[in-house]
PDB file of C-alpha atoms and ligand atoms in Angstrom:
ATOM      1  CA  UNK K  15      73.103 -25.440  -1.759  1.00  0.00           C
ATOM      2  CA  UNK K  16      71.774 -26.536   1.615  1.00  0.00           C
ATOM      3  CA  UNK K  17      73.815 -26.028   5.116  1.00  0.00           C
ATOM      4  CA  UNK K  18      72.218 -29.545   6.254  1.00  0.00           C
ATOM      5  CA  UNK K  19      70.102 -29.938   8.934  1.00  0.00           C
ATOM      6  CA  UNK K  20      68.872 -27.321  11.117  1.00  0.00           C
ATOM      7  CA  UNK K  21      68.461 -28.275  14.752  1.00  0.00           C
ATOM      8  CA  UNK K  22      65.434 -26.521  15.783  1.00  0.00           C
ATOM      9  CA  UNK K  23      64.468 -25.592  19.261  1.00  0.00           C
ATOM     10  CA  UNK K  24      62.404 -28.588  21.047  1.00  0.00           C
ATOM     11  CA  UNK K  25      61.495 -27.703  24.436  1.00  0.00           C
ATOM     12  CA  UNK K  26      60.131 -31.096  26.756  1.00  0.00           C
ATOM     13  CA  UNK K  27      58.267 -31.523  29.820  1.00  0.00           C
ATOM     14  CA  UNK K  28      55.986 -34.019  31.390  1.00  0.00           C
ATOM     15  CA  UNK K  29      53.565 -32.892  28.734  1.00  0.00           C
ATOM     16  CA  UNK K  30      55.428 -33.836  25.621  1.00  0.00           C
ATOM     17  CA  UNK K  31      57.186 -31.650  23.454  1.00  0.00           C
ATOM     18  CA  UNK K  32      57.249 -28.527  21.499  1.00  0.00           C
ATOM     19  CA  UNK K  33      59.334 -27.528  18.422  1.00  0.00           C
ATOM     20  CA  UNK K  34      59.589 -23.822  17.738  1.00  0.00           C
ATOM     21  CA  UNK K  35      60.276 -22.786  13.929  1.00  0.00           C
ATOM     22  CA  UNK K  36      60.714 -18.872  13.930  1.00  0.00           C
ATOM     23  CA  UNK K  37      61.093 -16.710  10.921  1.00  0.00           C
ATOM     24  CA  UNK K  38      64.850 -14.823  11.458  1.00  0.00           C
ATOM     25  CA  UNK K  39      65.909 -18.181  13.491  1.00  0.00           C
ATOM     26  CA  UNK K  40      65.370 -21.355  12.145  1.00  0.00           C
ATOM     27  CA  UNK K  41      63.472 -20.169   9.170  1.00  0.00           C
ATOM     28  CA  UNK K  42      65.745 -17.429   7.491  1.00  0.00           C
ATOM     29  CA  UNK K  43      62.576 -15.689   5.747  1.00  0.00           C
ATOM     30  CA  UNK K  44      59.510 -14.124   6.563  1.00  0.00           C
ATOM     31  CA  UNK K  45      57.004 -17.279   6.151  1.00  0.00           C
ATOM     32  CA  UNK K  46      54.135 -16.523   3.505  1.00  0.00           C
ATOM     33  CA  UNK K  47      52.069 -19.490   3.195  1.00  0.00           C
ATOM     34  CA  UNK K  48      52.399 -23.098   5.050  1.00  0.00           C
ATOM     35  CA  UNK K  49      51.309 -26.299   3.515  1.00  0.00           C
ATOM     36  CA  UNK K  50      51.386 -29.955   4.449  1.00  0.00           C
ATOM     37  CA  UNK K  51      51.661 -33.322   2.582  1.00  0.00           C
ATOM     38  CA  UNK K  52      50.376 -36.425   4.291  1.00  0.00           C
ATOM     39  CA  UNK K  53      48.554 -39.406   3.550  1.00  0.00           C
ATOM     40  CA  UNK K  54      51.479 -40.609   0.678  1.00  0.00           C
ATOM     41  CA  UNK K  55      50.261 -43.724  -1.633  1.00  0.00           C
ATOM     42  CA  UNK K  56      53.111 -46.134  -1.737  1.00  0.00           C
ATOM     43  CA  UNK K  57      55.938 -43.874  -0.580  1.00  0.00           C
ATOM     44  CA  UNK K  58      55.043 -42.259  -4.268  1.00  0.00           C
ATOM     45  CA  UNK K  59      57.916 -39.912  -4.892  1.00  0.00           C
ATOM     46  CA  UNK K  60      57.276 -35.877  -5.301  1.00  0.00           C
ATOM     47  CA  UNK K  61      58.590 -33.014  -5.826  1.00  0.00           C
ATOM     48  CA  UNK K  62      60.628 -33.083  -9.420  1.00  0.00           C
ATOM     49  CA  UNK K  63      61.171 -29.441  -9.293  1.00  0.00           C
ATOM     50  CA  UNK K  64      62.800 -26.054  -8.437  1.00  0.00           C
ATOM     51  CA  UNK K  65      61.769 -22.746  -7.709  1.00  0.00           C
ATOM     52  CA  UNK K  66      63.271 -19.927  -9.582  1.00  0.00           C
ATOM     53  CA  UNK K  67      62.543 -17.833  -6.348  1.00  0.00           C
ATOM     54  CA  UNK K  68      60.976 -19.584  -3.467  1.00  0.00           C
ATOM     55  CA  UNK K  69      62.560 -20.637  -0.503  1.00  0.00           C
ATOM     56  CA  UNK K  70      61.303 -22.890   1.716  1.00  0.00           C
ATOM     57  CA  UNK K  71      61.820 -24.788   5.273  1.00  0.00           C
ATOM     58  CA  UNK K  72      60.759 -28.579   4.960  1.00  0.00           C
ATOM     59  CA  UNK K  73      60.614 -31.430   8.273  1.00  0.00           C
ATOM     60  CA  UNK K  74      59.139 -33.805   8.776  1.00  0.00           C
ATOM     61  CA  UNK K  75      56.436 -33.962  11.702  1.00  0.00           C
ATOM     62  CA  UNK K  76      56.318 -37.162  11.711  1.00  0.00           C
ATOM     63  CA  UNK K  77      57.959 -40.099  10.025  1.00  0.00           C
ATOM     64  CA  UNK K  78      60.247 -39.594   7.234  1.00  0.00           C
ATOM     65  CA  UNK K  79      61.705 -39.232   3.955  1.00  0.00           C
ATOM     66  CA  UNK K  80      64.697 -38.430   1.775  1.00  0.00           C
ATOM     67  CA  UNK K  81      64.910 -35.397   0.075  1.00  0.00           C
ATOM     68  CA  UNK K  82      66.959 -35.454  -2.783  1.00  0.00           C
ATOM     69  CA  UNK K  83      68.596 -31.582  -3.290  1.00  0.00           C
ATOM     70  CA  UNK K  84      70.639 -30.977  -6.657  1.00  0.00           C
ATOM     71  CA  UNK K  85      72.188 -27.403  -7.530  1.00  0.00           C
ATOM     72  CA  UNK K  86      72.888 -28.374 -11.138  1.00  0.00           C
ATOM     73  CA  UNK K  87      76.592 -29.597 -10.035  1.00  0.00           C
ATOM     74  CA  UNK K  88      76.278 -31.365  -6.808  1.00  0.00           C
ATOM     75  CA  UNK K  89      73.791 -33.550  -5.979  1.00  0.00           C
ATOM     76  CA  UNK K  90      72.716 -34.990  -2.495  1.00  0.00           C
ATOM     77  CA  UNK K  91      70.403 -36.398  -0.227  1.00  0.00           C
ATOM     78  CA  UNK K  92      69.195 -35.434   2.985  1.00  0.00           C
ATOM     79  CA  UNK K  93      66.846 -38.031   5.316  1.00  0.00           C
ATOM     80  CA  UNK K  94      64.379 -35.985   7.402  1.00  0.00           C
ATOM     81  CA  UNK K  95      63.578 -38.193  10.281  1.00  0.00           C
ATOM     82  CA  UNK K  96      62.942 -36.104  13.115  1.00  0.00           C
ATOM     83  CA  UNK K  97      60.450 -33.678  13.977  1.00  0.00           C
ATOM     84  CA  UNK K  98      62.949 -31.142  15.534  1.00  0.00           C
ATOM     85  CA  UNK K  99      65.294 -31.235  12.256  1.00  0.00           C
ATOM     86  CA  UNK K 100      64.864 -29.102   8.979  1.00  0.00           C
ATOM     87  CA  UNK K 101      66.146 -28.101   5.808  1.00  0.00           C
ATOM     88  CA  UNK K 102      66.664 -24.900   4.537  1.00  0.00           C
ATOM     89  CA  UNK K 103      66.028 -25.136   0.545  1.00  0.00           C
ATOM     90  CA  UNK K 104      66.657 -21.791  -1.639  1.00  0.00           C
ATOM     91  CA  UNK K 105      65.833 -21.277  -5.010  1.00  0.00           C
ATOM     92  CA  UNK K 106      67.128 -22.752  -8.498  1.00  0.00           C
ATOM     93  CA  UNK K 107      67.198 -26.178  -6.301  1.00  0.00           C
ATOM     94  CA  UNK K 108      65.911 -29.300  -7.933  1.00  0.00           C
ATOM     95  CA  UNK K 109      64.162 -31.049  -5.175  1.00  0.00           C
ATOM     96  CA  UNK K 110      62.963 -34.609  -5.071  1.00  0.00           C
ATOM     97  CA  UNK K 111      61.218 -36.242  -1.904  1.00  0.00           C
ATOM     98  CA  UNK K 112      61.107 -40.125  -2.302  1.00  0.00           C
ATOM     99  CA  UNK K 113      60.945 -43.049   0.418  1.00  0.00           C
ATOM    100  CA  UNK K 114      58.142 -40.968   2.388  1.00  0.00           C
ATOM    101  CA  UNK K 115      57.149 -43.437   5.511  1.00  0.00           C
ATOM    102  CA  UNK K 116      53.354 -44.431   5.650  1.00  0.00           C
ATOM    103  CA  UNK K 117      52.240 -41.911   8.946  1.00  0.00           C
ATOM    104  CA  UNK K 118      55.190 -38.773   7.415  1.00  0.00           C
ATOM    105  CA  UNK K 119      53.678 -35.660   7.899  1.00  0.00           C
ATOM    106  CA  UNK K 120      56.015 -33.073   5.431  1.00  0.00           C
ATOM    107  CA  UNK K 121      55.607 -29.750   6.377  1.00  0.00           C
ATOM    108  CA  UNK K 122      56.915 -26.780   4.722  1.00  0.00           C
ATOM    109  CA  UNK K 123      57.329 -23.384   4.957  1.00  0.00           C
ATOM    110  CA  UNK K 124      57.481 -21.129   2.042  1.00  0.00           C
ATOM    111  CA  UNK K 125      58.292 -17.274   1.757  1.00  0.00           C
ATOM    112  CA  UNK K 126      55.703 -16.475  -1.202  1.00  0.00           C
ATOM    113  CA  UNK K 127      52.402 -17.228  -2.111  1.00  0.00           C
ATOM    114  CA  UNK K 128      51.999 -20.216  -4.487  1.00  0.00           C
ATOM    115  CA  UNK K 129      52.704 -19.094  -8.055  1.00  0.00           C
ATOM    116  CA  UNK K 130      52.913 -21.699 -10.784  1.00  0.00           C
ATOM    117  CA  UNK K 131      54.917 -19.439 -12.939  1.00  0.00           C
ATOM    118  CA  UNK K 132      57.711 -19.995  -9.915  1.00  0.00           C
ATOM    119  CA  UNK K 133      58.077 -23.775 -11.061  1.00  0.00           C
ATOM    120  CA  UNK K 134      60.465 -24.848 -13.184  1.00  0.00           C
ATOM    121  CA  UNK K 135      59.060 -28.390 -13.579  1.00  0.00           C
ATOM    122  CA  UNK K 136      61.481 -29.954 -16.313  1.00  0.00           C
ATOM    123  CA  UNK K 137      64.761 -30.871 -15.132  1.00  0.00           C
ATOM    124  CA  UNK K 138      66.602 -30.178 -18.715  1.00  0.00           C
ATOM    125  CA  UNK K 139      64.354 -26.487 -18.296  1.00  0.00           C
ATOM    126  CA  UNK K 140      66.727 -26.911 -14.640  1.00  0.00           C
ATOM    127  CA  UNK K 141      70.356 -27.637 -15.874  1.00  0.00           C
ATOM    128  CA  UNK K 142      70.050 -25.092 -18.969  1.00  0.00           C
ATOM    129  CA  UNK K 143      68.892 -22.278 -16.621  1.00  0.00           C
ATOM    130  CA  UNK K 144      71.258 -23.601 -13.812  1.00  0.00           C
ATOM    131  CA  UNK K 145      74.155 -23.555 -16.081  1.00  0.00           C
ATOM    132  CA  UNK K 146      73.275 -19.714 -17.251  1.00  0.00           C
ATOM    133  CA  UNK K 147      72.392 -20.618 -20.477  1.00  0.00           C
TER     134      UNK K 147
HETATM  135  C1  T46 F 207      57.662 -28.091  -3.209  1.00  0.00           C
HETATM  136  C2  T46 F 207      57.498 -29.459  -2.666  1.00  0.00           C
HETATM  137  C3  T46 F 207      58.356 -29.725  -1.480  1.00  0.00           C
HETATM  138  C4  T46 F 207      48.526 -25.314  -4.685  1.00  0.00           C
HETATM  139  O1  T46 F 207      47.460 -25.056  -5.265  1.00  0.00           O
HETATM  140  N1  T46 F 207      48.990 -24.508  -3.706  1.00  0.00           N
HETATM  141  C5  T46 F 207      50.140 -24.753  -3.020  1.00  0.00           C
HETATM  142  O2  T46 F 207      50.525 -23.974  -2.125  1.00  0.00           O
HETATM  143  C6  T46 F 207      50.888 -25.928  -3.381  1.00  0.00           C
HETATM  144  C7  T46 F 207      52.188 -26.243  -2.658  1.00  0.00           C
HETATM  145  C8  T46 F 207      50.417 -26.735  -4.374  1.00  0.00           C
HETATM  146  N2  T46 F 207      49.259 -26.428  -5.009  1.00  0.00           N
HETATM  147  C9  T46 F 207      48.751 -27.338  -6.051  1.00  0.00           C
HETATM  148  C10 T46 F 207      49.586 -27.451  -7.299  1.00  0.00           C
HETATM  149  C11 T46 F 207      49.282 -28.850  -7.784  1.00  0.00           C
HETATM  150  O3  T46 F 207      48.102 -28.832  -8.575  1.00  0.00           O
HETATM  151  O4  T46 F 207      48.701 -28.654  -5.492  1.00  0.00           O
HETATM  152  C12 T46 F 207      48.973 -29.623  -6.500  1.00  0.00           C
HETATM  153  C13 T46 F 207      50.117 -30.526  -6.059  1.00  0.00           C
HETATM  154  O5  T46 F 207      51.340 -29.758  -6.064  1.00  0.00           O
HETATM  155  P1  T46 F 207      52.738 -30.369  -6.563  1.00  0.00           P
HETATM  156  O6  T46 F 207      52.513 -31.406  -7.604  1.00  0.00           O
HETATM  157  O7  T46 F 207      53.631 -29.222  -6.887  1.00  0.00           O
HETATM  158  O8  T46 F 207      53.206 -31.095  -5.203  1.00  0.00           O
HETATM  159  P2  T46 F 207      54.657 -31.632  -4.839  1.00  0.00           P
HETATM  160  O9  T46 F 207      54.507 -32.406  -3.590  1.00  0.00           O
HETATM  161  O10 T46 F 207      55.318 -32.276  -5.996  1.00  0.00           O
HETATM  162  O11 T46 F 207      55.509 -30.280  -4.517  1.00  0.00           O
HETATM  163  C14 T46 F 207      55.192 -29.541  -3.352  1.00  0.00           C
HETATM  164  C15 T46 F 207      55.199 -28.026  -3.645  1.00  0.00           C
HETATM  165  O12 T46 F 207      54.312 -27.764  -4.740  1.00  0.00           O
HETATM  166  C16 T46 F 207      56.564 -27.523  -4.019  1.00  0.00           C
HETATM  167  O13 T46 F 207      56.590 -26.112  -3.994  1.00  0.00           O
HETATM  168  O14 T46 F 207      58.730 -27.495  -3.118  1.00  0.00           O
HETATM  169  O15 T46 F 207      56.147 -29.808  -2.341  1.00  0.00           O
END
């Protein structure tokens, strides 16, 4: 479902540091569209969802949160709580992110434009089409 964290390259000087995420290295797609989710109300949980297509890179900038990743047999979470860590999720993934810090800064990359129709949003919609049915 998910190989864990991927180390990505952070390079440090006497400037601060610099993390590198580069389509055919850490990001195993050709990226299509970026977005960002920041400013979470209450740690409000998100997410509640797979793609039937998408894949996507997620880390966290800054701060953290759990990601909770579920193939439609196993289930499990994965804390992102470093800005030189990501996770690689592929489609047919339900994907929850709860526990998001006050200053977390989610990024994610994405290998398609954003398409509704590429949402299955109801997790019983999930299991069925997860199951082949
Ligand atoms: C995902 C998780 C990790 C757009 O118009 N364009 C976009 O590129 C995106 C990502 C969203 N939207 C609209 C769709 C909704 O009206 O923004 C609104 C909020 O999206 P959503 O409720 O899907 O947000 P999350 O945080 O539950 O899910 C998002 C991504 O949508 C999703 O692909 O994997 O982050």
């Amino acid at each position: 479902m998910t190989d864990g964290l991927i180390p990505l390259q952070r390079i440090t000087d006497a400037r601060g540091s610099l993390v590198v995420l580069e389509t055919g290295k850490a990001v195993p797609f050709p990226v299509k569209r970026t977005y960002f989710i920041y400013g979470t109300k209450d740690a409000a949980p998100r997410g509640f969802h797979a793609h039937k297509t998408l894949d996507q890179v997620f880390v966290c900038v800054q701060g953290s949160c759990d990601v909770l990743l579920d193939d439609g047999k196993v289930k499990k979470t994965v804390r992102l709580d470093k800005p030189d860590a990501a996770i690689h999720v592929g489609p047919m993934v339900w994907h929850e992110m709860h526990d998001f810090s006050a200053d977390c800064i989610f990024l994610a990359l994405a290998s398609d434009r954003y398409d509704e129709n590429d949402y299955i949003r109801k997790y019983e919609d999930f299991t069925a089409l997860a199951a082949g049915k």
